[in-house]
Structure formats: structure tokens, C-alpha cells
């Protein structure tokens, strides 16, 4: 199968049940290298649950997840991260007491061998600090490196999330609602950031803002009640009557 | 070079501790030297607990067990050597401190490794309870160990010369050895918490889920920190055995683990030097408050409560720069 070999991430028949609720219902999904693949769907469609299974935080009841041709369905979170799957969280998840630079330096450290190094001051290591500074620059936080994460504005914390994910030099970025809770200006800044990443990174993007999704995504998968009802290029999704009926037409767009 | 309040405080306190034997001798109060030596030994144990409690967010409620294991290793080896009773095969144990103290560090570190292997699968209140449970198991193991005195404890003749240089029967010389070990532990601890390893441990305290998502196998780093803390507590225990020439299971009673936590919290969690201040303050109050009332805990409890409520970094927090005063978890 040609499609299977070119897919960076291939999900087949993924099922996750919580008691009587089927949060992920036989989901199949291909993410190709270099694309931005958006997942949309009404609240409660199981988008975050799906991301959690791809990242390894939630174990599926059935199905397989293959990454770079390798079955990772049973691998724990940290092992998948080391293979190149990075994620950001819907609810900001950073090291609050650390500065922005410390946060990103920690992510750089994650890819730089083991951390059983007990003597040298990590904050003086240019091998960690320089790449971290460059990435903060790249996401637009270059002037905020020494501010503690807890003191950053909400939008800046979201940018920091992306910076940490990028710092692990991943081959796949899972971004779970990067604009959650953002104001208009902050959203626009984030959209520009994602637009800059387009073509450089492979991104799975879960997002509610349809303008952003249709502007950025190469392909869109629509999830309703845990089931994929359509997966196609944006124009086809916009024209799909089933999607319109189930989702776009119902005022949520 | 301009020094901040914290550095001044550390320097002055260490100088005061260094001058103590001289002052005590001049004042004709030589017995104070041994008193303070005991305090410094507990300070080492408290600093080792701070590595996991303050920096790692691991509330270990059984730390006195590692202290006790270290002390018992030294006591048992010395006891065999003194009585010329074979310990293993024909080996009679030893009173060479290089061997006994090293053995104490290794055995207590090993015990911490094994206990951590199981305990660190849990977090929060479960971690507190499981470390307490393991510590109680060790406590009752030594209580029932008739061969080494059981409940009554074990008296032994220790080696009188440490490293061929320092006479442990000489109160002042042994005091300085303990002070040197404390300074060494503080320095090595300072290096460690700021190293890559230390940053990982602190980040795990802040947000372990995020650490896993970044690709860190967090369990092994936390376990290593736990074992290092246990080994260091064992070193303090070894010094304690040499200090007392007597050991009993009471030093690893669960209330002793509680005392160590109080020392860390009172002095300032996650500061390394704070627990030294905490040990001094706690053991001083424990000694003096009972002179006024036998219900001294009634006085001590509220003092501790006020500190926890209004000074999150304990006594040492007053000497920290403002941005570090409330640092750590929010």
C-alpha cells in the first residue's frame, strides 16, 4: 500500500471506551510528512482523547498506531516522545516556577542524551541555553526569556508550550487547541506562528476556530461522537453535506 | 564583591559553628560540643531529606529508617570486631571507618533504592503512607533482631581514629569532622540540584506529566534522587553511631522521620541550607521548651503552623531574595 508507506503516522481501527461511552470509535487516520492535518468536531467529539492516545497518555481498547513504520500502540509516553512525537496541551502545561528559558532548555536537554550528570551547572551550559534562546526567538518570546512561566501572559504561555514542543526537534507535533482561551490579538499572533511552521513541521492540529483551520490545514478530519465522518482537503470538507449537517451547519462554525 | 543577605547569613552561621568548640571550651561548657555535634549530624540527615522533599516534591515519611540502617551497619561491624564474633564466614567485621562508613552509605542507599522502586509507583498521600510503612517494617525488623540487642539496642566500642587522623574520642576533633562532612554534603548538594540531573528532578516536582511528554523516563531519575538521599542519610547515621557508640531502634521510630520533615519545613524546603537552620532551631526548641512546660508540643505546634502559613520557605526564607521566597510550587 503506497499510502501506508508514505504516512508518518498511521492509525487503524482505534477504539477507546469509557464505560458505556465510546470516545474513539474505530478511527482510521493518516498523517503525511510535512502536512498540517486538522482535527475538528463539536465539543465532546473525542478530539483530546484521540490526541492523548496518539501521545501515549491514554491506552486504547483496540486498534493500532504506527509511527514511522513502527507499531507504537503499547509504547509509554516518554518512549514515544523520544521517537519524535511532541505535544502541547489544551490546558497549559509548563514548569510554572521555571523561567521561559529554563522551560525550553529542559526540552532541549530531553534530546541531548541521558541526564545523569550531577556536577556542571545546567544553567551555564551553552549547549542547552543557545538552542533554547533560538527557539524562544522563533516563537516570538525572545524578549521574555528570563520571566517565570507563571508570570507570562496566557497567550505567551501558549507560545511557550509550542516552543517546548519544538525544542525536542520532533518529527510530529500534536497541538491540542493551541488557541484555547486566547484573545483576538493573541490568536492572530499564534496563527502567524503556525503559518511559519507550515511546510517545516508535520502537525496534527486540534482547533475550534474554523477560520484558522481552513486557512492553515492541508487536510481536515472531522470527528463526531468519536467517529470519523470525513477526511479530506479543506474544499471537499466545506462541500461535504454530511459534515455540514453534522457540524458546520449547526451554528458552531 | 557585594554579598547578598543569604550569603552573609550562611557565612556567619558556618563561622559561628566553626568557632563553637573554642567558645564552649573558654566558657567551661565542653559538653556543648557533643550536643552541637549531634545537632549537626541531624542537620546532614535533614539536608539529605530536602533533596527529595524540597527539590523532588517526594514527601518521604520514612527517612529516619535510612539514617538508622546506616547507624546499624556501623554498629554491627564494630560490635563484631570488638567481640571477635564472626560476622560472615570467618570475617570478624571491622572498626575501620573507611570500611564501616562506606558500607553504611552503600547499604542505606541500596535500601532506599529497593524501597523507592516500589514506593515511587505512587504519589501524594499514598507515597507518604508507603514510605512510612516500609520504615516501620525496618524499625520492627531491628526491634526483633535479638542478636543485636533488639529493643534494648547495641553498645559497642567504636574505632577511636577516623582516617588515621581524627580521634573520634576527642570531642572537638570529631565535631570538626562532622562539620566538614556537613559542608561537603551542602556543597555537593548545591552542585547536584543545579546540574542537569537536579533540573530534571525539580521539573518532575513541577510537572511530571510534561516531563514524560518531553521524553524523560522520569521514574529512573526520581529513583536515583531517592537512593542518593537515602545514602546520604545513611552517612549521617554512620556519624551518629560513632557519636553515640550506642544504637537502638528508637532512632528510626516514625516520629523521628516526622522530626526530620519538621526540620526541613521549619528551616526552609528546597534551600539545602534551610534544613541546617531547621535542625538547629528544632533541636534547640526540643531541648529548651520542656524546661518551661512538659506540654511543650502545645507551644511548638502553633509556631510551626505560623511558619508554614506565613513563611513558605521557613526561617531561611527570610534571608532569601524576594523572588525565591515563594518559589517552587504555587
Coordinates of C-alpha atoms in Angstrom, one line a residue:
Chain A
X1 CA 0.0 0.0 0.0
X2 CA 1.6 3.2 -1.1
X3 CA -0.4 5.4 1.3
X4 CA 0.8 3.4 4.3
X5 CA 4.4 3.7 3.4
X6 CA 4.3 7.5 3.0
X7 CA 2.3 8.1 6.1
X8 CA 4.3 9.3 9.1
X9 CA 1.6 8.4 11.5
X10 CA -0.9 5.7 10.6
X11 CA -3.9 5.0 12.9
X12 CA -6.1 2.0 12.2
X13 CA -9.3 0.9 13.9
X14 CA -8.6 2.8 17.1
X15 CA -11.2 2.2 19.8
X16 CA -11.4 3.8 23.3
X17 CA -14.3 3.2 25.6
X18 CA -15.0 4.9 28.9
X19 CA -17.7 2.7 30.5
X20 CA -20.7 2.9 28.1
X21 CA -19.2 5.8 26.2
X22 CA -17.2 5.2 23.0
X23 CA -14.9 8.2 22.9
X24 CA -12.9 6.8 19.9
X25 CA -15.0 4.7 17.6
X26 CA -12.9 2.7 15.0
X27 CA -10.8 5.7 14.0
X28 CA -8.5 5.4 11.0
X29 CA -6.2 8.3 10.2
X30 CA -3.1 9.0 8.1
X31 CA -0.8 11.9 8.7
X32 CA 1.7 12.6 5.9
X33 CA 5.1 14.1 6.3
X34 CA 5.1 17.8 6.1
X35 CA 1.4 18.4 6.2
X36 CA -0.8 20.3 8.7
X37 CA -3.6 17.9 9.4
X38 CA -6.5 19.4 11.4
X39 CA -9.0 17.5 13.5
X40 CA -12.3 19.3 14.0
X41 CA -15.5 18.3 15.6
X42 CA -18.1 19.5 18.1
X43 CA -17.4 19.5 21.8
X44 CA -17.2 16.0 23.2
X45 CA -16.3 14.5 19.8
X46 CA -13.3 12.8 21.4
X47 CA -10.6 15.0 19.9
X48 CA -8.5 15.4 23.1
X49 CA -9.0 11.7 23.8
X50 CA -7.6 10.9 20.4
X51 CA -4.6 13.1 20.9
X52 CA -4.0 11.5 24.3
X53 CA -3.9 8.1 22.7
X54 CA -1.5 9.2 19.9
X55 CA 0.8 10.7 22.6
X56 CA 0.6 7.6 24.7
X57 CA -1.1 9.0 27.8
X58 CA -4.3 7.0 27.3
X59 CA -4.2 3.3 26.3
X60 CA -6.7 2.4 23.5
X61 CA -9.0 -0.6 23.8
X62 CA -8.3 -1.7 20.3
X63 CA -6.6 -0.7 17.0
X64 CA -3.0 0.1 16.1
X65 CA -0.9 3.3 15.9
X66 CA 2.1 3.1 13.7
X67 CA 4.7 5.9 13.7
X68 CA 7.5 6.0 11.1
X69 CA 6.5 2.4 10.2
X70 CA 6.8 1.2 13.7
X71 CA 4.0 -0.1 15.9
X72 CA 3.9 2.3 18.9
X73 CA 0.5 1.3 20.3
X74 CA 1.9 -0.1 23.5
X75 CA 4.8 2.3 24.0
X76 CA 4.6 4.7 27.0
X77 CA 4.6 8.5 26.6
X78 CA 8.3 9.1 27.2
X79 CA 9.4 6.4 24.7
X80 CA 7.1 7.9 22.0
X81 CA 8.4 11.4 22.7
X82 CA 12.0 10.1 22.2
X83 CA 10.9 8.6 18.8
X84 CA 9.8 12.1 17.8
X85 CA 6.2 12.7 18.9
X86 CA 5.8 16.0 20.7
X87 CA 2.7 17.6 22.0
X88 CA 1.2 20.7 23.5
X89 CA -1.7 20.7 25.9
X90 CA -5.2 22.2 25.7
X91 CA -4.7 23.3 29.3
X92 CA -1.3 25.0 29.6
X93 CA 1.2 22.6 30.9
X94 CA 4.6 24.1 31.6
X95 CA 7.1 24.3 34.6
X96 CA 5.5 27.3 36.3
X97 CA 8.3 28.1 38.7
X98 CA 10.9 28.0 35.9
X99 CA 11.7 30.9 33.6
X100 CA 10.7 30.7 30.0
X101 CA 14.3 29.9 29.1
X102 CA 14.6 27.1 31.8
X103 CA 11.4 25.6 30.4
X104 CA 12.7 25.4 26.8
X105 CA 16.2 24.4 28.0
X106 CA 14.6 21.4 29.7
X107 CA 13.1 20.4 26.5
X108 CA 16.4 20.7 24.7
X109 CA 18.0 18.6 27.4
X110 CA 15.5 15.9 26.7
X111 CA 17.1 15.2 23.4
X112 CA 20.7 15.6 24.5
X113 CA 21.4 12.1 25.9
X114 CA 20.8 11.0 29.5
X115 CA 20.6 13.4 32.3
X116 CA 22.7 11.5 34.9
X117 CA 25.1 14.5 35.0
X118 CA 25.5 15.7 38.6
X119 CA 28.2 18.4 38.7
X120 CA 28.1 21.0 36.0
X121 CA 25.5 23.8 36.4
X122 CA 22.9 23.2 33.7
X123 CA 22.1 26.9 33.5
X124 CA 25.6 27.6 32.3
X125 CA 25.6 25.1 29.5
X126 CA 25.5 26.9 26.2
X127 CA 24.7 23.5 24.5
X128 CA 21.3 23.8 26.3
X129 CA 20.8 27.6 26.5
X130 CA 21.7 28.7 23.0
X131 CA 19.3 26.4 21.1
X132 CA 16.6 27.3 23.7
X133 CA 17.1 31.0 23.1
X134 CA 16.9 30.5 19.4
X135 CA 13.6 28.7 19.7
X136 CA 12.1 31.3 22.0
X137 CA 13.2 33.8 19.4
X138 CA 11.4 31.7 16.7
X139 CA 8.1 31.6 18.6
X140 CA 8.3 35.3 19.4
X141 CA 9.3 35.1 23.1
X142 CA 12.8 36.4 22.6
X143 CA 12.3 39.3 24.9
X144 CA 10.7 37.2 27.7
X145 CA 13.4 34.6 28.3
X146 CA 14.0 35.4 32.0
X147 CA 10.4 35.7 33.0
X148 CA 9.0 32.9 35.1
X149 CA 6.3 30.9 33.2
X150 CA 3.8 31.7 35.9
X151 CA 4.2 35.4 35.3
X152 CA 3.8 35.2 31.5
X153 CA 0.5 36.3 29.9
X154 CA -1.8 33.5 28.9
X155 CA -1.0 33.8 25.2
X156 CA 2.7 33.8 26.0
X157 CA 2.3 30.6 28.0
X158 CA 0.7 29.1 24.9
X159 CA 3.6 30.2 22.8
X160 CA 5.9 28.7 25.4
X161 CA 4.1 25.4 25.0
X162 CA 4.8 25.4 21.3
X163 CA 8.4 26.3 21.9
X164 CA 8.9 23.4 24.3
X165 CA 7.4 21.0 21.8
X166 CA 9.6 22.4 19.0
X167 CA 12.7 22.2 21.2
X168 CA 12.6 18.4 21.2
X169 CA 13.1 18.5 17.5
X170 CA 10.1 16.3 16.9
X171 CA 9.0 14.8 13.6
X172 CA 5.4 15.1 14.6
X173 CA 3.8 17.9 16.5
X174 CA 0.4 17.2 18.2
X175 CA -1.1 20.6 19.0
X176 CA -4.2 20.4 21.1
X177 CA -6.2 23.6 20.8
X178 CA -3.2 26.0 20.8
X179 CA -5.5 29.0 20.8
X180 CA -7.6 27.9 23.7
X181 CA -8.7 30.8 25.8
X182 CA -6.8 33.4 23.7
X183 CA -8.0 36.9 22.8
X184 CA -8.2 38.1 19.3
X185 CA -4.7 39.6 19.1
X186 CA -3.1 36.6 20.7
X187 CA -4.9 34.3 18.3
X188 CA -3.7 36.2 15.4
X189 CA -0.1 36.0 16.6
X190 CA -0.5 32.2 17.2
X191 CA -1.9 31.8 13.7
X192 CA 1.1 33.6 12.2
X193 CA 3.4 31.4 14.2
X194 CA 1.6 28.3 12.9
X195 CA 1.7 29.6 9.4
X196 CA 5.5 30.0 9.7
X197 CA 5.8 26.4 10.9
X198 CA 3.7 25.2 7.9
X199 CA 5.9 23.2 5.5
X200 CA 8.7 22.9 8.1
X201 CA 6.9 20.7 10.6
X202 CA 4.4 17.9 10.4
X203 CA 1.5 19.0 12.6
X204 CA -1.7 17.4 13.9
X205 CA -3.8 20.4 14.9
X206 CA -6.9 20.2 17.0
X207 CA -8.7 23.5 16.8
X208 CA -12.1 25.1 17.2
X209 CA -11.5 28.2 15.2
X210 CA -12.7 27.3 11.7
X211 CA -11.1 30.3 10.1
X212 CA -7.7 29.2 11.4
X213 CA -8.3 25.6 10.4
X214 CA -9.4 26.4 6.9
X215 CA -6.5 28.9 6.4
X216 CA -3.8 26.5 7.6
X217 CA -4.8 22.9 7.1
X218 CA -3.7 20.8 4.2
X219 CA -6.2 18.2 5.2
X220 CA -9.1 18.0 7.7
X221 CA -10.5 15.1 9.5
X222 CA -14.0 15.6 11.0
X223 CA -14.8 13.7 14.2
X224 CA -18.3 13.3 15.5
X225 CA -19.2 11.2 18.6
X226 CA -15.7 9.6 18.3
X227 CA -16.2 8.5 14.7
X228 CA -14.5 9.9 11.6
X229 CA -17.3 11.1 9.2
X230 CA -14.9 12.7 6.7
X231 CA -11.2 13.2 6.0
X232 CA -10.2 15.3 3.0
X233 CA -8.8 18.6 1.7
X234 CA -10.5 21.7 3.1
X235 CA -12.5 22.5 0.0
X236 CA -14.0 19.0 -0.1
X237 CA -14.8 19.2 3.7
X238 CA -16.5 22.5 3.2
X239 CA -18.7 21.0 0.4
X240 CA -19.4 17.7 2.2
X241 CA -23.1 17.6 3.0
X242 CA -22.7 15.2 5.9
X243 CA -20.2 17.5 7.6
X244 CA -22.4 20.5 7.0
X245 CA -25.3 18.6 8.5
X246 CA -23.4 17.2 11.5
X247 CA -21.3 20.1 12.3
X248 CA -20.7 23.2 10.2
X249 CA -24.4 24.0 9.7
X250 CA -25.3 23.9 13.3
X251 CA -24.1 27.4 14.2
X252 CA -20.9 26.1 15.8
X253 CA -18.9 27.3 12.9
Chain B
X1 CA 32.3 41.7 45.7
X2 CA 28.9 42.5 47.1
X3 CA 27.3 39.7 49.1
X4 CA 23.6 39.3 49.5
X5 CA 21.8 38.6 52.7
X6 CA 21.7 34.9 52.1
X7 CA 25.4 34.6 51.6
X8 CA 26.1 36.7 54.7
X9 CA 23.8 34.6 56.7
X10 CA 25.4 31.3 55.5
X11 CA 28.9 32.6 56.1
X12 CA 28.2 33.9 59.6
X13 CA 26.4 30.8 60.7
X14 CA 29.1 28.5 59.4
X15 CA 31.7 30.7 61.1
X16 CA 29.8 30.6 64.4
X17 CA 29.6 26.8 64.1
X18 CA 33.3 26.6 63.4
X19 CA 34.1 28.8 66.5
X20 CA 31.7 26.8 68.7
X21 CA 34.2 24.3 70.2
X22 CA 36.6 27.2 71.1
X23 CA 33.8 29.3 72.7
X24 CA 32.4 26.3 74.6
X25 CA 35.8 25.4 75.9
X26 CA 36.5 29.0 77.0
X27 CA 33.1 29.2 78.7
X28 CA 33.8 25.9 80.5
X29 CA 30.9 24.2 78.8
X30 CA 32.7 21.5 76.9
X31 CA 29.6 19.3 77.0
X32 CA 28.0 21.6 74.4
X33 CA 30.5 20.4 71.8
X34 CA 28.9 17.0 71.8
X35 CA 25.4 18.5 72.0
X36 CA 26.0 20.5 68.8
X37 CA 27.8 17.6 67.1
X38 CA 24.6 15.7 67.5
X39 CA 22.6 18.6 66.0
X40 CA 24.9 18.8 63.0
X41 CA 24.5 15.1 62.4
X42 CA 20.8 15.5 62.2
X43 CA 21.3 18.5 60.0
X44 CA 23.1 16.3 57.5
X45 CA 20.1 13.9 57.6
X46 CA 17.7 16.9 57.1
X47 CA 19.7 18.2 54.2
X48 CA 19.5 14.8 52.5
X49 CA 15.7 14.7 53.0
X50 CA 15.5 18.2 51.5
X51 CA 17.0 16.8 48.2
X52 CA 13.9 14.7 47.7
X53 CA 11.3 16.6 49.7
X54 CA 12.1 20.1 48.8
X55 CA 13.6 19.7 45.3
X56 CA 11.8 16.5 44.2
X57 CA 8.5 17.0 45.9
X58 CA 8.7 13.5 47.3
X59 CA 7.3 13.6 50.8
X60 CA 9.2 10.7 52.3
X61 CA 7.8 9.8 55.7
X62 CA 10.4 7.1 56.5
X63 CA 13.7 8.9 56.1
X64 CA 14.8 8.0 59.6
X65 CA 14.9 4.4 58.5
X66 CA 17.8 5.1 56.2
X67 CA 19.5 7.0 58.9
X68 CA 19.0 4.0 61.2
X69 CA 20.2 1.5 58.7
X70 CA 23.4 3.4 58.3
X71 CA 23.9 3.6 62.0
X72 CA 23.2 -0.1 62.5
X73 CA 25.7 -1.1 59.8
X74 CA 28.4 0.8 61.6
X75 CA 27.3 -0.6 65.0
X76 CA 27.1 -4.2 63.9
X77 CA 30.5 -4.1 62.1
X78 CA 32.1 -2.6 65.2
X79 CA 30.4 -4.9 67.6
X80 CA 31.7 -8.0 65.8
X81 CA 35.2 -6.5 65.6
X82 CA 35.1 -5.7 69.3
X83 CA 33.7 -9.1 70.4
X84 CA 35.7 -11.0 67.8
X85 CA 32.5 -12.8 66.8
X86 CA 32.5 -13.9 63.1
X87 CA 30.0 -12.0 61.0
X88 CA 30.3 -13.7 57.7
X89 CA 32.3 -16.9 57.5
X90 CA 35.4 -16.1 59.5
X91 CA 35.3 -12.3 58.9
X92 CA 35.0 -10.5 62.3
X93 CA 33.7 -7.3 61.0
X94 CA 35.9 -4.2 61.3
X95 CA 36.2 -0.9 63.0
X96 CA 38.0 0.8 60.1
X97 CA 35.8 3.8 59.5
X98 CA 36.7 3.8 55.8
X99 CA 35.0 0.4 55.6
X100 CA 32.2 0.9 58.0
X101 CA 31.1 4.3 56.8
X102 CA 31.3 3.3 53.2
X103 CA 29.3 0.2 54.0
X104 CA 26.7 2.3 55.8
X105 CA 26.3 4.6 52.7
X106 CA 26.0 1.6 50.3
X107 CA 23.6 -0.4 52.4
X108 CA 21.3 2.5 53.2
X109 CA 21.5 3.7 49.6
X110 CA 20.6 0.2 48.5
X111 CA 17.7 0.0 50.9
X112 CA 16.5 3.4 49.6
X113 CA 16.8 2.1 46.0
X114 CA 14.7 -1.0 46.7
X115 CA 12.1 0.9 48.7
X116 CA 12.0 3.7 46.1
X117 CA 11.5 1.1 43.4
X118 CA 8.2 0.2 44.9
X119 CA 7.1 3.4 46.6
X120 CA 7.7 5.7 43.6
X121 CA 5.0 4.0 41.7
X122 CA 2.7 6.0 43.9
X123 CA 2.4 9.7 44.5
X124 CA 0.9 12.1 47.1
X125 CA -0.7 10.7 50.2
X126 CA 0.0 7.1 49.0
X127 CA 3.7 7.8 48.7
X128 CA 3.7 9.2 52.3
X129 CA 1.9 6.1 53.6
X130 CA 4.0 3.5 51.8
X131 CA 7.3 5.1 52.8
X132 CA 6.0 5.2 56.4
X133 CA 5.0 1.5 56.1
X134 CA 8.5 0.4 54.8
X135 CA 10.2 2.4 57.5
X136 CA 8.0 0.7 60.1
X137 CA 9.0 -2.7 58.7
X138 CA 12.7 -1.8 59.1
X139 CA 12.0 -0.5 62.6
X140 CA 10.3 -3.7 63.7
X141 CA 13.0 -5.8 62.0
X142 CA 15.6 -4.2 64.2
X143 CA 13.3 -4.4 67.3
X144 CA 13.1 -8.1 66.8
X145 CA 16.7 -8.6 66.0
X146 CA 17.7 -10.2 69.3
X147 CA 21.3 -11.0 68.3
X148 CA 21.9 -7.2 68.2
X149 CA 20.1 -6.2 71.3
X150 CA 16.6 -5.9 69.9
X151 CA 14.6 -3.2 71.6
X152 CA 17.5 -2.5 74.1
X153 CA 19.9 -1.5 71.4
X154 CA 23.5 -2.3 70.8
X155 CA 26.5 -0.8 72.6
X156 CA 29.9 -1.1 71.0
X157 CA 33.4 0.2 71.2
X158 CA 33.9 2.2 68.0
X159 CA 37.1 2.9 66.3
X160 CA 38.7 5.8 68.0
X161 CA 40.6 7.0 65.0
X162 CA 38.9 8.2 61.8
X163 CA 41.1 8.0 58.7
X164 CA 44.1 7.7 60.8
X165 CA 43.9 11.4 61.5
X166 CA 41.0 12.3 63.7
X167 CA 40.4 11.0 67.1
X168 CA 36.7 10.5 67.5
X169 CA 37.1 10.4 71.2
X170 CA 38.3 13.9 71.0
X171 CA 35.1 15.9 71.2
X172 CA 36.3 18.9 69.2
X173 CA 38.2 16.9 66.6
X174 CA 35.1 14.7 65.9
X175 CA 33.0 17.9 65.9
X176 CA 35.1 19.4 63.1
X177 CA 34.9 16.2 61.1
X178 CA 31.1 16.2 61.3
X179 CA 31.1 19.9 60.3
X180 CA 33.3 19.2 57.4
X181 CA 31.0 16.4 56.2
X182 CA 28.1 18.7 56.5
X183 CA 29.8 21.3 54.4
X184 CA 30.8 18.7 51.9
X185 CA 27.2 17.4 51.7
X186 CA 25.9 21.0 51.3
X187 CA 28.4 21.8 48.5
X188 CA 27.8 18.5 46.6
X189 CA 24.1 19.0 47.1
X190 CA 24.3 22.6 45.7
X191 CA 26.2 21.3 42.6
X192 CA 23.7 18.5 42.2
X193 CA 20.5 20.5 42.4
X194 CA 21.8 22.9 39.7
X195 CA 23.1 20.2 37.4
X196 CA 21.2 18.6 34.6
X197 CA 20.1 15.8 37.0
X198 CA 18.9 18.3 39.6
X199 CA 17.0 20.3 37.0
X200 CA 15.2 17.1 35.9
X201 CA 14.3 16.3 39.5
X202 CA 12.9 19.8 40.1
X203 CA 11.0 19.8 36.8
X204 CA 9.4 16.4 37.8
X205 CA 8.2 18.1 41.0
X206 CA 6.7 21.0 38.9
X207 CA 5.0 18.9 36.3
X208 CA 5.9 15.2 35.8
X209 CA 3.4 14.6 33.1
X210 CA 5.0 17.3 31.0
X211 CA 8.4 15.7 31.6
X212 CA 7.2 12.4 30.2
X213 CA 5.8 14.2 27.2
X214 CA 9.2 15.7 26.6
X215 CA 10.7 12.2 26.6
X216 CA 12.2 11.9 30.1
X217 CA 11.9 8.5 31.7
X218 CA 11.1 10.3 34.9
X219 CA 10.9 7.2 37.2
X220 CA 14.6 6.4 37.0
X221 CA 15.6 10.0 37.8
X222 CA 13.3 10.2 40.8
X223 CA 14.6 6.8 41.9
X224 CA 18.2 7.9 41.6
X225 CA 17.4 11.0 43.7
X226 CA 15.7 8.9 46.3
X227 CA 18.7 6.5 46.6
X228 CA 21.2 9.4 46.8
X229 CA 19.1 10.9 49.6
X230 CA 18.9 7.6 51.4
X231 CA 22.6 7.0 51.1
X232 CA 23.4 10.5 52.5
X233 CA 21.0 9.8 55.4
X234 CA 23.0 6.6 55.9
X235 CA 26.2 8.6 56.1
X236 CA 24.6 10.8 58.8
X237 CA 23.5 7.6 60.6
X238 CA 27.1 6.3 60.5
X239 CA 28.3 9.5 62.1
X240 CA 25.5 9.2 64.7
X241 CA 26.6 5.7 65.6
X242 CA 30.2 6.9 66.1
X243 CA 28.9 9.8 68.1
X244 CA 26.9 7.7 70.5
X245 CA 28.8 4.4 70.5
X246 CA 25.3 3.0 71.0
X247 CA 22.4 2.4 68.8
X248 CA 18.8 1.4 69.3
X249 CA 15.7 1.1 67.0
X250 CA 14.2 4.2 68.6
X251 CA 16.3 6.4 66.3
X252 CA 14.2 5.1 63.4
X253 CA 10.9 5.3 65.0
X254 CA 8.4 7.0 62.7
X255 CA 8.3 10.1 64.9
X256 CA 12.0 10.6 64.1
X257 CA 11.0 10.7 60.4
X258 CA 8.4 13.3 61.3
X259 CA 11.1 15.3 63.2
X260 CA 13.2 15.3 60.0
X261 CA 10.3 16.6 58.0
X262 CA 9.7 19.3 60.6
X263 CA 13.4 20.4 60.4
X264 CA 13.2 20.7 56.7
X265 CA 9.9 22.7 56.7
X266 CA 10.9 24.8 59.7
X267 CA 14.2 25.8 58.1
X268 CA 13.0 26.1 54.5
X269 CA 12.2 23.5 51.9
X270 CA 14.2 23.4 48.7
X271 CA 17.0 25.5 50.0
X272 CA 19.5 22.9 51.3
X273 CA 20.9 25.3 53.9
X274 CA 17.5 25.9 55.4
X275 CA 17.3 22.4 56.9
X276 CA 20.6 23.1 58.7
X277 CA 18.9 26.1 60.3
X278 CA 15.8 24.0 60.9
X279 CA 17.8 21.2 62.7
X280 CA 19.4 23.8 64.9
X281 CA 16.1 25.5 65.7
X282 CA 14.1 22.3 66.2
X283 CA 16.6 20.5 68.4
X284 CA 17.2 23.7 70.4
X285 CA 13.5 24.2 71.0
X286 CA 13.1 20.5 71.8
X287 CA 15.8 20.9 74.4
X288 CA 14.7 24.2 75.9
X289 CA 10.9 24.3 75.7
X290 CA 10.4 21.3 78.1
X291 CA 12.2 23.4 80.8
X292 CA 9.1 25.7 80.8
X293 CA 6.3 23.2 80.3
X294 CA 6.1 19.5 79.8
X295 CA 3.4 20.3 77.2
X296 CA 5.9 22.0 75.0
X297 CA 4.4 20.5 71.9
X298 CA 1.4 22.8 72.5
X299 CA 3.7 25.7 72.1
X300 CA 5.8 24.2 69.3
X301 CA 2.9 23.2 67.1
X302 CA 1.5 26.7 66.7
X303 CA 5.0 28.1 66.0
X304 CA 5.3 25.6 63.2
X305 CA 1.8 26.3 61.9
X306 CA 2.5 30.1 61.7
X307 CA 5.8 29.4 59.9
X308 CA 4.1 27.2 57.3
X309 CA 1.3 29.8 56.8
X310 CA 3.4 33.0 56.7
X311 CA 6.9 31.9 55.7
X312 CA 6.7 29.3 53.0
X313 CA 10.4 29.0 52.8
X314 CA 10.8 28.7 56.6
X315 CA 13.3 30.6 58.7
X316 CA 15.9 30.6 56.0
X317 CA 13.3 32.2 53.6
X318 CA 13.7 35.5 55.4
X319 CA 17.3 35.7 54.1
X320 CA 16.4 34.8 50.5
X321 CA 16.0 37.2 47.7
X322 CA 12.3 38.2 47.2
X323 CA 11.8 36.2 44.0
X324 CA 13.0 33.0 45.6
X325 CA 11.0 33.4 48.8
X326 CA 7.8 31.9 47.5
X327 CA 9.5 29.9 44.7
X328 CA 8.8 26.3 43.9
X329 CA 5.2 25.3 43.7
X330 CA 2.3 27.8 43.5

